[in-house]
Short mmCIF file of C-alpha atoms in Angstrom, two decimals:
data_model
loop_
_atom_site.label_atom_id
_atom_site.label_comp_id
_atom_site.label_asym_id
_atom_site.label_seq_id
_atom_site.Cartn_x
_atom_site.Cartn_y
_atom_site.Cartn_z
CA MET A 140 -34.46 -79.94 7.15
CA GLU A 141 -31.92 -81.58 4.86
CA ALA A 142 -34.14 -84.61 4.29
CA GLY A 143 -37.11 -82.35 3.52
CA LEU A 144 -35.12 -80.37 0.99
CA ALA A 145 -33.78 -83.55 -0.63
CA SER A 146 -37.31 -84.93 -0.82
CA GLY A 147 -38.60 -81.74 -2.45
CA LEU A 148 -35.79 -81.74 -5.01
CA GLU A 149 -36.43 -85.39 -5.82
CA ALA A 150 -40.14 -84.70 -6.28
CA LEU A 151 -39.28 -82.07 -8.90
CA ARG A 152 -36.34 -83.88 -10.52
CA GLN A 153 -38.39 -85.12 -13.47
CA GLY A 154 -40.41 -81.94 -13.84
CA VAL A 155 -43.52 -80.43 -12.33
CA ARG A 156 -46.16 -82.76 -13.81
CA GLY A 157 -46.37 -84.87 -10.63
CA PRO A 158 -46.79 -81.96 -8.21
CA ALA A 159 -49.21 -80.27 -10.64
CA TRP A 160 -51.31 -83.46 -10.73
CA ASP A 161 -51.28 -83.55 -6.92
CA MET A 162 -52.70 -80.02 -6.87
CA HIS A 163 -55.35 -81.04 -9.39
CA MET A 164 -56.37 -83.92 -7.11
CA TYR A 165 -56.94 -81.51 -4.22
CA VAL A 166 -59.68 -79.62 -6.01
CA ARG A 167 -61.64 -82.34 -7.78
CA PRO A 168 -64.18 -84.71 -6.24
CA TRP A 169 -62.88 -88.11 -5.18
CA ASP A 170 -64.24 -91.18 -6.97
CA PHE A 171 -65.09 -92.96 -3.70
CA CYS A 172 -66.94 -92.19 -0.48
CA LEU A 173 -65.05 -92.03 2.79
CA GLU A 174 -67.87 -94.05 4.38
CA GLU A 175 -66.96 -96.98 2.07
CA ILE A 176 -63.47 -97.42 3.53
CA ARG A 177 -63.31 -100.85 5.16
CA PHE A 178 -59.76 -101.06 6.47
CA PRO A 179 -58.11 -99.54 9.55
CA VAL A 180 -57.27 -95.85 9.23
CA ARG A 181 -55.03 -94.00 11.69
CA LEU A 182 -55.14 -90.22 11.30
CA LEU A 183 -52.59 -88.01 13.08
CA HIS A 184 -53.13 -84.28 12.57
CA GLY A 185 -51.87 -80.98 13.97
CA GLU A 186 -54.60 -78.61 15.10
CA ALA A 187 -52.58 -75.58 13.91
CA ASP A 188 -52.06 -76.99 10.40
CA ARG A 189 -52.62 -74.23 7.85
CA ASN A 190 -52.20 -76.51 4.82
CA VAL A 191 -55.03 -78.86 5.82
CA PRO A 192 -57.41 -77.16 8.27
CA VAL A 193 -58.22 -79.22 11.35
CA ALA A 194 -61.96 -78.85 10.62
CA LEU A 195 -61.45 -80.77 7.36
CA ALA A 196 -59.37 -83.44 9.08
CA ARG A 197 -62.08 -83.87 11.75
CA LYS A 198 -64.74 -84.17 9.04
CA VAL A 199 -62.71 -86.82 7.22
CA ALA A 200 -62.06 -88.74 10.45
CA ALA A 201 -65.75 -88.68 11.35
CA ALA A 202 -66.74 -90.00 7.93
CA ILE A 203 -64.36 -92.98 7.88
CA PRO A 204 -65.80 -95.94 9.81
CA GLU A 205 -63.74 -96.74 12.89
CA CYS A 206 -61.07 -94.16 12.05
CA GLN A 207 -58.66 -93.73 14.94
CA ALA A 208 -57.77 -90.03 14.95
CA THR A 209 -55.39 -88.07 17.14
CA PHE A 210 -55.29 -84.27 16.99
CA TYR A 211 -52.25 -82.50 18.43
CA PRO A 212 -52.86 -79.02 19.89
CA GLY A 213 -50.42 -76.40 18.62
CA GLU A 214 -48.87 -78.69 16.00
CA THR A 215 -48.61 -77.59 12.38
CA HIS A 216 -48.36 -79.42 9.06
CA LEU A 217 -44.70 -80.30 9.43
CA SER A 218 -44.24 -80.11 13.21
CA THR A 219 -46.63 -83.05 13.63
CA LEU A 220 -44.29 -85.15 11.52
CA THR A 221 -41.19 -83.87 13.31
CA ASN A 222 -42.51 -84.07 16.88
CA HIS A 223 -44.49 -87.32 16.60
CA LEU A 224 -42.34 -89.40 14.27
CA ASP A 225 -42.21 -92.37 16.66
CA GLU A 226 -46.02 -92.50 16.82
CA ILE A 227 -46.23 -92.27 13.03
CA PHE A 228 -43.78 -95.15 12.58
CA GLN A 229 -45.65 -97.17 15.18
CA ALA A 230 -48.95 -96.56 13.33
CA LEU A 231 -47.34 -97.72 10.09
CA GLY A 232 -46.35 -100.97 11.77
#
Protein backbone atom coordinates (compact mmCIF):
# COMPACT_ATOMS: atom_id res chain seq x y z
CA MET A 1 0.00 0.00 0.00
CA GLU A 2 2.82 2.38 0.92
CA ALA A 3 4.67 1.69 -2.32
CA GLY A 4 1.48 2.25 -4.34
CA LEU A 5 0.84 5.57 -2.64
CA ALA A 6 4.45 6.66 -3.14
CA SER A 7 4.23 5.70 -6.81
CA GLY A 8 1.00 7.68 -7.26
CA LEU A 9 2.49 10.75 -5.58
CA GLU A 10 5.61 10.52 -7.74
CA ALA A 11 3.47 10.25 -10.88
CA LEU A 12 1.78 13.53 -9.96
CA ARG A 13 4.84 15.33 -8.55
CA GLN A 14 5.43 17.34 -11.72
CA GLY A 15 1.77 17.97 -12.42
CA VAL A 16 -1.08 16.17 -14.13
CA ARG A 17 0.08 16.40 -17.76
CA GLY A 18 1.51 12.86 -17.75
CA PRO A 19 -1.56 11.15 -16.28
CA ALA A 20 -3.82 13.27 -18.53
CA TRP A 21 -1.82 12.13 -21.58
CA ASP A 22 -2.18 8.52 -20.41
CA MET A 23 -5.96 8.96 -20.33
CA HIS A 24 -5.86 10.48 -23.81
CA MET A 25 -3.97 7.42 -25.07
CA TYR A 26 -6.72 5.12 -23.79
CA VAL A 27 -9.36 6.61 -26.04
CA ARG A 28 -7.53 7.19 -29.30
CA PRO A 29 -6.65 4.60 -31.94
CA TRP A 30 -3.17 3.10 -31.73
CA ASP A 31 -0.77 3.76 -34.61
CA PHE A 32 0.08 0.06 -35.00
CA CYS A 33 -1.77 -3.23 -35.35
CA LEU A 34 -1.50 -5.85 -32.62
CA GLU A 35 -1.06 -8.47 -35.36
CA GLU A 36 2.23 -6.76 -36.36
CA ILE A 37 3.92 -7.43 -33.01
CA ARG A 38 6.89 -9.73 -33.64
CA PHE A 39 8.42 -10.19 -30.20
CA PRO A 40 7.38 -12.36 -27.23
CA VAL A 41 4.45 -10.99 -25.23
CA ARG A 42 3.45 -12.37 -21.83
CA LEU A 43 0.04 -11.14 -20.65
CA LEU A 44 -1.08 -11.71 -17.05
CA HIS A 45 -4.60 -10.48 -16.29
CA GLY A 46 -7.20 -10.74 -13.54
CA GLU A 47 -10.61 -11.89 -14.71
CA ALA A 48 -12.35 -9.59 -12.18
CA ASP A 49 -10.45 -6.49 -13.33
CA ARG A 50 -12.87 -3.56 -13.58
CA ASN A 51 -10.29 -1.14 -15.00
CA VAL A 52 -9.48 -3.29 -18.03
CA PRO A 53 -12.30 -5.76 -18.74
CA VAL A 54 -11.16 -9.34 -19.26
CA ALA A 55 -12.97 -9.43 -22.63
CA LEU A 56 -10.65 -6.69 -23.89
CA ALA A 57 -7.58 -8.45 -22.53
CA ARG A 58 -8.65 -11.70 -24.24
CA LYS A 59 -9.17 -9.83 -27.52
CA VAL A 60 -5.72 -8.26 -27.28
CA ALA A 61 -4.10 -11.61 -26.43
CA ALA A 62 -5.82 -13.30 -29.36
CA ALA A 63 -4.64 -10.61 -31.78
CA ILE A 64 -0.96 -10.71 -30.80
CA PRO A 65 0.87 -13.55 -32.57
CA GLU A 66 2.10 -16.17 -30.10
CA CYS A 67 1.00 -14.15 -27.07
CA GLN A 68 1.29 -16.21 -23.91
CA ALA A 69 -1.66 -15.16 -21.76
CA THR A 70 -2.69 -16.21 -18.27
CA PHE A 71 -6.04 -15.16 -16.82
CA TYR A 72 -6.52 -15.39 -13.06
CA PRO A 73 -10.08 -16.10 -11.85
CA GLY A 74 -11.26 -13.72 -9.14
CA GLU A 75 -8.24 -11.42 -9.43
CA THR A 76 -8.69 -7.69 -9.92
CA HIS A 77 -6.55 -4.92 -11.40
CA LEU A 78 -4.26 -4.62 -8.40
CA SER A 79 -4.68 -8.03 -6.76
CA THR A 80 -3.10 -9.68 -9.82
CA LEU A 81 0.03 -7.64 -9.19
CA THR A 82 -0.03 -8.30 -5.45
CA ASN A 83 -0.82 -12.02 -5.58
CA HIS A 84 1.29 -12.98 -8.61
CA LEU A 85 4.35 -10.76 -8.21
CA ASP A 86 6.79 -13.68 -8.46
CA GLU A 87 5.29 -14.75 -11.80
CA ILE A 88 5.43 -11.17 -13.06
CA PHE A 89 9.11 -10.84 -12.12
CA GLN A 90 9.83 -14.20 -13.71
CA ALA A 91 8.11 -13.09 -16.94
CA LEU A 92 10.22 -9.92 -16.96
CA GLY A 93 13.36 -12.04 -16.78
